[in-house]
Amino acid sequence: EGSILLARTCFPDENLGGDKGHDKLDVAYIVFGDAVPSGVSEKTIDLQALKELGDRDSQSIPKGIGIG
């Protein structure tokens, strides 16, 4: 259900749900493997720590897909 929440947050005017998805190719899901910053657990989420991890690790994406 996290994907539905994410989709509705990113595209609030498209009335997305279980039977209606986002068709355009402008969304990328990136998995950071087992990297978990401090402050993130089953009971807490430190959004700033997640942002910093994403910002740092996403810098390697262009090179990884051959455009950098």
Coordinates of N, CA and C in Angstrom, one line a residue:
E1 N 0.8 -1.2 0.0 CA 0.0 0.0 0.0 C 0.9 1.3 0.0
G2 N 2.1 1.1 0.3 CA 3.0 2.2 0.2 C 3.2 2.7 -1.2
S3 N 3.1 1.9 -2.2 CA 3.1 2.3 -3.6 C 1.9 3.1 -4.0
I4 N 0.8 2.8 -3.5 CA -0.4 3.5 -3.8 C -0.3 4.9 -3.1
L5 N 0.1 4.9 -1.9 CA 0.3 6.2 -1.2 C 1.3 7.1 -2.0
L6 N 2.4 6.5 -2.4 CA 3.4 7.3 -3.1 C 2.8 7.8 -4.5
A7 N 2.1 6.9 -5.2 CA 1.5 7.3 -6.5 C 0.5 8.5 -6.3
R8 N -0.3 8.4 -5.3 CA -1.3 9.4 -5.0 C -0.6 10.7 -4.6
T9 N 0.5 10.6 -3.9 CA 1.2 11.8 -3.4 C 1.9 12.5 -4.6
C10 N 2.5 11.7 -5.5 CA 3.2 12.2 -6.7 C 2.2 12.8 -7.8
F11 N 1.0 12.1 -7.9 CA 0.1 12.4 -8.9 C -1.3 12.6 -8.3
P12 N -1.5 13.6 -7.5 CA -2.8 13.7 -6.8 C -4.0 13.9 -7.7
D13 N -3.9 14.4 -8.9 CA -5.0 14.7 -9.7 C -5.4 13.5 -10.6
E14 N -4.7 12.4 -10.5 CA -5.0 11.3 -11.4 C -5.9 10.2 -10.9
N15 N -6.4 10.4 -9.6 CA -7.3 9.4 -9.0 C -6.8 8.0 -9.1
L16 N -5.5 7.7 -8.7 CA -4.9 6.4 -8.9 C -5.4 5.5 -7.8
G17 N -5.4 4.2 -8.1 CA -5.8 3.2 -7.1 C -5.5 1.8 -7.6
G18 N -6.0 0.8 -7.0 CA -5.7 -0.6 -7.4 C -6.1 -1.0 -8.8
D19 N -7.1 -0.3 -9.4 CA -7.5 -0.6 -10.7 C -7.1 0.5 -11.7
K20 N -6.4 1.5 -11.3 CA -6.0 2.5 -12.2 C -4.6 3.0 -11.8
G21 N -3.6 2.7 -12.6 CA -2.2 3.1 -12.3 C -1.8 4.2 -13.2
H22 N -0.5 4.6 -13.0 CA 0.1 5.7 -13.7 C 0.8 5.1 -15.0
D23 N 0.4 5.5 -16.1 CA 0.8 4.9 -17.4 C 2.1 5.6 -17.9
K24 N 2.4 6.8 -17.6 CA 3.5 7.5 -18.2 C 4.8 6.9 -17.6
L25 N 5.9 7.0 -18.4 CA 7.2 6.5 -18.0 C 8.0 7.6 -17.4
D26 N 7.5 8.2 -16.3 CA 8.2 9.3 -15.6 C 8.4 9.0 -14.2
V27 N 8.3 7.7 -13.8 CA 8.5 7.3 -12.4 C 9.6 6.2 -12.4
A28 N 10.5 6.3 -11.5 CA 11.6 5.3 -11.3 C 11.6 4.9 -9.9
Y29 N 11.6 3.6 -9.6 CA 11.8 3.1 -8.3 C 13.2 2.7 -8.1
I30 N 13.8 3.2 -7.0 CA 15.2 2.9 -6.8 C 15.3 2.2 -5.4
V31 N 15.9 1.0 -5.4 CA 16.1 0.3 -4.2 C 17.5 0.4 -3.7
F32 N 17.7 0.8 -2.5 CA 19.0 1.0 -2.0 C 19.5 -0.2 -1.2
G33 N 19.0 -1.4 -1.5 CA 19.5 -2.6 -0.9 C 19.3 -2.6 0.6
D34 N 20.4 -3.0 1.3 CA 20.3 -3.1 2.8 C 20.8 -1.8 3.5
A35 N 20.9 -0.7 2.8 CA 21.4 0.5 3.4 C 20.2 1.1 4.3
V36 N 20.4 1.2 5.6 CA 19.4 1.7 6.4 C 20.1 2.8 7.3
P37 N 19.8 4.0 7.2 CA 20.4 5.0 8.0 C 20.0 5.0 9.5
S38 N 20.8 5.5 10.4 CA 20.3 5.5 11.8 C 19.1 6.4 11.9
G39 N 18.2 6.0 12.8 CA 17.0 6.8 12.9 C 15.8 6.2 12.1
V40 N 16.1 5.1 11.4 CA 15.1 4.4 10.7 C 15.0 3.0 11.2
S41 N 13.8 2.6 11.7 CA 13.5 1.3 12.2 C 12.1 0.9 11.9
E42 N 11.6 -0.1 12.5 CA 10.2 -0.5 12.3 C 9.3 0.5 13.0
K43 N 9.8 1.3 13.9 CA 8.9 2.2 14.7 C 9.2 3.7 14.4
T44 N 10.3 4.0 13.8 CA 10.6 5.4 13.5 C 11.2 5.6 12.1
I45 N 11.0 6.8 11.6 CA 11.5 7.1 10.3 C 12.1 8.5 10.4
D46 N 13.4 8.6 10.2 CA 14.0 9.9 10.2 C 14.1 10.4 8.7
L47 N 13.2 11.2 8.3 CA 13.1 11.6 6.9 C 14.4 12.3 6.4
Q48 N 15.0 13.1 7.2 CA 16.2 13.8 6.8 C 17.3 12.7 6.6
A49 N 17.4 11.7 7.4 CA 18.4 10.7 7.2 C 18.2 9.9 5.9
L50 N 16.9 9.6 5.6 CA 16.5 9.0 4.3 C 16.9 9.9 3.1
K51 N 16.6 11.2 3.2 CA 16.9 12.1 2.2 C 18.4 12.1 1.9
E52 N 19.2 12.2 3.0 CA 20.6 12.2 2.8 C 21.2 11.0 2.1
L53 N 20.6 9.8 2.6 CA 21.0 8.6 1.9 C 20.7 8.5 0.5
G54 N 19.5 8.9 0.1 CA 19.0 9.0 -1.3 C 19.8 10.0 -2.1
D55 N 20.1 11.1 -1.6 CA 20.9 12.1 -2.3 C 22.3 11.6 -2.5
R56 N 22.9 11.0 -1.5 CA 24.3 10.5 -1.7 C 24.3 9.3 -2.7
D57 N 23.4 8.3 -2.5 CA 23.5 7.1 -3.3 C 23.0 7.4 -4.8
S58 N 22.1 8.3 -4.9 CA 21.5 8.5 -6.3 C 22.6 9.2 -7.2
Q59 N 23.6 9.8 -6.7 CA 24.6 10.4 -7.5 C 25.3 9.4 -8.4
S60 N 25.3 8.1 -8.1 CA 25.9 7.1 -8.9 C 25.0 6.5 -10.0
I61 N 23.8 6.9 -10.0 CA 22.8 6.3 -11.0 C 23.2 6.6 -12.4
P62 N 23.5 7.9 -12.8 CA 23.8 8.1 -14.2 C 25.0 7.3 -14.7
K63 N 26.0 7.1 -13.9 CA 27.1 6.3 -14.4 C 26.7 4.8 -14.5
G64 N 25.9 4.4 -13.5 CA 25.4 3.0 -13.5 C 24.6 2.6 -14.7
I65 N 23.9 3.6 -15.3 CA 23.0 3.3 -16.5 C 23.7 3.8 -17.7
G66 N 24.9 4.2 -17.6 CA 25.7 4.6 -18.8 C 25.5 6.0 -19.4
I67 N 25.0 6.9 -18.6 CA 24.8 8.3 -19.1 C 25.7 9.3 -18.4
G68 N 26.7 8.9 -17.6 CA 27.5 9.8 -16.9 C 28.9 9.5 -17.0

